[in-house]
Amino acid sequence: DTEVTQTPKHLVMGMTNKKSLKCEQHMGHRAMYWYKQKAKKPPELMFVYSYEKLSINESVPSRFSPECPNSSLLNLHLHALQPEDSALYLCASSQEITYSNQPQHFGDGTRLSIL
Amino acid sequence: GQQVMQIPQYQHVQEGEDFTTYCNSSTTLSNIQWYKQRPGGHPVFLIQLVKSGEVKKQKRLTFQFGEAKKNSSLHITATQTTDVGTYFCAARPRGGANNLFFGTGTRLTVIP
């Protein structure tokens, strides 16, 4: 069982749709992350939030819009996606973003398909 | 940019055989973490290595961090079918924040 919960588990959407991915953790972690993972590839970092503020944006296109409403929740808003955006989207959390050593806890992911 | 390469990309072993995956970085690392991702699953944290030359063991798994802190290895003794999955090293560059760069991964198949 994962301590990071992601919804929905699967999402199929058209290129003109607007949808949101949700992530929740109740471990008291203050850093949260979005990753994108294509089949047979490693996870690629998209965004990092630290204490509810955007800390890192790895040059992600603006059609992906992250939001951190509070310390337990992380959203990823999707709009006008392209077929190549089809992937597994993973949320992760860690205690905090520092220069110390923090293992990351991953959710099960949302498998996104763009038609 | 940061690159972390893993070899081999794929490994098929007979159950009971040993398995090793190697992780190599072009830059000195602050630390290295290892994750396992089962087919259809999500990455699960296994261990973290911090010190130069560090060796850690978890039952049949042995993890090593190179003296120069640029490479690492994971060795599994007497593989079992439950070991199936993709093993990723994940590195944080020296002086970097908590953004991990995942290695390319090694997919392990264990033949019963």
Coordinates of C-alpha atoms in Angstrom, one line a residue:
Chain A
D1 CA 0.0 0.0 0.0
T2 CA 1.3 3.4 -0.9
E3 CA 1.1 6.4 1.5
V4 CA 0.8 8.8 -1.5
T5 CA -2.6 8.6 -3.2
Q6 CA -3.1 9.6 -6.7
T7 CA -6.4 10.0 -8.6
P8 CA -7.6 9.1 -11.1
K9 CA -5.7 5.9 -11.8
H10 CA -6.4 6.1 -15.5
L11 CA -7.5 9.1 -17.6
V12 CA -8.3 9.3 -21.3
M13 CA -8.8 12.8 -22.7
G14 CA -8.9 14.6 -26.0
M15 CA -6.5 17.3 -27.0
T16 CA -9.0 20.1 -26.3
N17 CA -10.1 18.8 -22.8
K18 CA -9.2 20.3 -19.5
K19 CA -8.6 17.8 -16.7
S20 CA -6.7 17.7 -13.4
L21 CA -4.6 15.0 -11.7
K22 CA -4.6 14.9 -7.9
C23 CA -2.1 13.8 -5.3
E24 CA -2.5 13.6 -1.6
Q25 CA -0.1 12.6 1.3
H26 CA -0.6 12.6 5.0
M27 CA 2.9 11.9 6.1
G28 CA 3.6 15.5 7.0
H29 CA 6.0 15.8 4.1
R30 CA 6.8 19.4 3.0
A31 CA 8.2 18.6 -0.5
M32 CA 6.1 17.2 -3.3
Y33 CA 7.0 16.3 -6.9
W34 CA 5.5 15.5 -10.3
Y35 CA 7.3 13.1 -12.6
K36 CA 6.5 11.9 -16.1
Q37 CA 7.4 8.4 -17.1
K38 CA 7.2 7.0 -20.6
A39 CA 7.1 3.3 -21.2
K40 CA 10.4 1.6 -20.5
K41 CA 12.0 4.9 -19.5
P42 CA 13.0 6.4 -16.1
P43 CA 10.9 8.9 -14.3
E44 CA 11.6 12.5 -15.5
L45 CA 11.2 15.3 -13.0
M46 CA 8.7 18.0 -13.9
F47 CA 8.0 20.1 -10.8
V48 CA 9.1 20.4 -7.2
Y49 CA 7.1 22.1 -4.5
S50 CA 8.7 23.0 -1.2
Y51 CA 6.5 24.3 1.6
E52 CA 3.7 24.8 -0.9
K53 CA 5.8 27.0 -3.2
L54 CA 7.1 26.1 -6.6
S55 CA 10.8 25.4 -6.2
I56 CA 11.7 23.7 -9.5
N57 CA 10.2 23.7 -12.9
E58 CA 12.2 21.6 -15.3
S59 CA 11.2 23.6 -18.4
V60 CA 7.8 22.0 -18.6
P61 CA 5.4 23.3 -21.3
S62 CA 2.7 25.6 -20.0
R63 CA -0.1 23.2 -21.0
F64 CA 0.9 21.5 -17.6
S65 CA 0.1 23.7 -14.7
P66 CA 0.9 22.6 -11.1
E67 CA -0.9 23.8 -8.0
C68 CA -0.2 23.1 -4.3
P69 CA -3.4 24.2 -2.4
N70 CA -1.9 23.0 1.0
S71 CA 0.9 20.9 2.4
S72 CA -1.0 17.6 1.8
L73 CA -2.3 18.2 -1.7
L74 CA -0.7 18.6 -5.1
N75 CA -2.6 19.0 -8.4
L76 CA -1.5 19.0 -12.0
H77 CA -3.9 20.8 -14.3
L78 CA -3.9 19.7 -17.9
H79 CA -5.0 21.7 -21.0
A80 CA -4.5 21.3 -24.7
L81 CA -2.3 18.3 -24.3
Q82 CA -0.6 16.5 -27.2
P83 CA -0.5 12.8 -28.0
E84 CA 3.1 12.6 -27.0
D85 CA 2.0 13.7 -23.5
S86 CA 0.6 10.2 -23.0
A87 CA 2.5 8.7 -20.1
L88 CA 2.4 7.6 -16.5
Y89 CA 2.4 10.7 -14.2
L90 CA 3.9 10.0 -10.8
C91 CA 3.5 12.1 -7.7
A92 CA 6.1 11.8 -4.9
S93 CA 6.8 13.4 -1.6
S94 CA 9.7 13.7 0.8
Q95 CA 10.2 15.2 4.2
E96 CA 11.5 18.5 2.9
I97 CA 13.7 19.8 0.1
T98 CA 17.1 20.4 1.6
Y99 CA 20.7 19.4 0.9
S100 CA 20.3 16.4 3.2
N101 CA 19.2 13.0 2.1
Q102 CA 15.6 12.5 1.6
P103 CA 14.0 9.3 0.2
Q104 CA 11.0 10.0 -2.0
H105 CA 7.7 8.2 -1.6
F106 CA 5.8 7.6 -4.8
G107 CA 2.1 7.2 -5.6
D108 CA 0.8 4.6 -7.9
G109 CA 0.5 7.1 -10.7
T110 CA -2.1 8.2 -13.2
R111 CA -1.9 6.6 -16.6
L112 CA -2.8 9.3 -19.1
S113 CA -3.8 8.7 -22.7
I114 CA -4.3 11.6 -25.1
L115 CA -6.5 10.9 -28.1
Chain B
G1 CA 23.5 18.3 -17.8
Q2 CA 23.4 15.6 -15.3
Q3 CA 23.5 12.1 -16.8
V4 CA 23.3 8.9 -15.0
M5 CA 23.8 5.7 -17.0
Q6 CA 23.1 2.2 -16.0
I7 CA 24.2 -1.0 -17.4
P8 CA 23.0 -3.4 -18.5
Q9 CA 19.7 -2.2 -19.9
Y10 CA 18.2 -5.6 -19.6
Q11 CA 19.2 -8.8 -17.8
H12 CA 17.6 -12.2 -17.9
V13 CA 18.7 -14.7 -15.3
Q14 CA 17.8 -18.1 -14.2
E15 CA 16.3 -18.2 -10.7
G16 CA 19.1 -18.7 -8.3
E17 CA 21.7 -16.9 -10.3
D18 CA 23.2 -13.7 -9.2
F19 CA 22.5 -10.3 -10.8
T20 CA 24.4 -7.0 -10.8
T21 CA 23.5 -3.6 -12.2
Y22 CA 26.0 -0.7 -12.4
C23 CA 25.3 3.0 -12.2
N24 CA 27.8 5.6 -13.6
S25 CA 27.7 9.4 -13.3
S26 CA 29.7 12.0 -15.3
T27 CA 29.9 14.2 -12.2
T28 CA 30.6 13.7 -8.5
L29 CA 27.5 12.9 -6.5
S30 CA 26.2 14.0 -3.1
N31 CA 24.6 10.7 -2.6
I32 CA 22.8 7.9 -4.5
Q33 CA 19.5 6.2 -4.0
W34 CA 18.2 3.0 -5.4
Y35 CA 14.6 2.3 -6.3
K36 CA 12.8 -0.8 -7.6
Q37 CA 9.8 -0.6 -9.9
R38 CA 7.7 -3.7 -10.4
P39 CA 5.9 -4.1 -13.7
G40 CA 2.9 -1.9 -13.6
G41 CA 3.9 -0.4 -10.3
H42 CA 5.6 2.7 -9.0
P43 CA 9.2 3.2 -7.8
V44 CA 9.9 2.1 -4.3
F45 CA 12.8 3.3 -2.3
L46 CA 15.3 0.7 -1.4
I47 CA 18.4 2.4 0.1
Q48 CA 20.6 5.4 0.1
L49 CA 24.4 5.6 0.1
V50 CA 26.2 8.7 1.2
K51 CA 29.8 8.0 2.1
S52 CA 32.6 7.3 -0.3
G53 CA 33.2 3.5 -0.6
E54 CA 30.1 2.8 1.5
V55 CA 28.7 -0.7 1.4
K56 CA 25.2 -1.6 2.6
K57 CA 23.4 -4.9 2.7
Q58 CA 19.7 -5.8 2.8
K59 CA 19.3 -9.6 2.9
R60 CA 20.3 -10.8 -0.5
L61 CA 21.0 -7.2 -1.9
T62 CA 24.4 -5.5 -1.6
F63 CA 24.8 -1.9 -2.5
Q64 CA 28.1 -0.1 -3.1
F65 CA 29.1 3.5 -3.6
G66 CA 32.4 4.1 -5.4
E67 CA 35.4 5.8 -3.8
A68 CA 35.1 8.7 -6.1
K69 CA 31.3 9.0 -5.6
K70 CA 30.7 8.7 -9.3
N71 CA 29.5 5.2 -9.5
S72 CA 27.4 2.6 -7.6
S73 CA 26.3 -1.0 -7.9
L74 CA 23.5 -3.2 -6.8
H75 CA 24.2 -7.0 -6.5
I76 CA 21.5 -9.5 -5.8
T77 CA 22.6 -13.0 -4.7
A78 CA 20.5 -16.0 -5.7
T79 CA 17.7 -14.2 -7.5
Q80 CA 14.1 -15.1 -6.9
T81 CA 11.0 -14.5 -9.0
T82 CA 10.0 -11.7 -6.6
D83 CA 13.1 -9.8 -7.7
V84 CA 11.6 -9.1 -11.1
G85 CA 11.3 -5.4 -11.9
T86 CA 13.3 -2.4 -13.1
Y87 CA 16.1 -1.2 -10.8
F88 CA 16.9 2.5 -10.9
C89 CA 19.7 4.4 -9.3
A90 CA 18.8 8.0 -8.6
A91 CA 21.5 10.6 -8.0
R92 CA 21.7 14.0 -6.5
P93 CA 24.6 16.1 -7.8
R94 CA 27.0 17.5 -5.2
G95 CA 25.6 20.8 -4.1
G96 CA 22.2 20.1 -5.7
A97 CA 18.8 20.3 -4.0
N98 CA 16.5 17.4 -3.6
N99 CA 15.9 16.9 -7.3
L100 CA 16.8 13.4 -8.2
F101 CA 18.1 12.4 -11.6
F102 CA 17.1 8.8 -12.3
G103 CA 19.4 6.5 -14.1
T104 CA 18.3 4.7 -17.3
G105 CA 17.3 1.6 -15.3
T106 CA 18.0 -2.1 -15.6
R107 CA 15.1 -4.4 -16.2
L108 CA 15.5 -7.7 -14.5
T109 CA 13.7 -10.9 -15.6
V110 CA 14.0 -14.0 -13.5
I111 CA 13.3 -17.3 -15.3
P112 CA 11.8 -19.9 -12.9

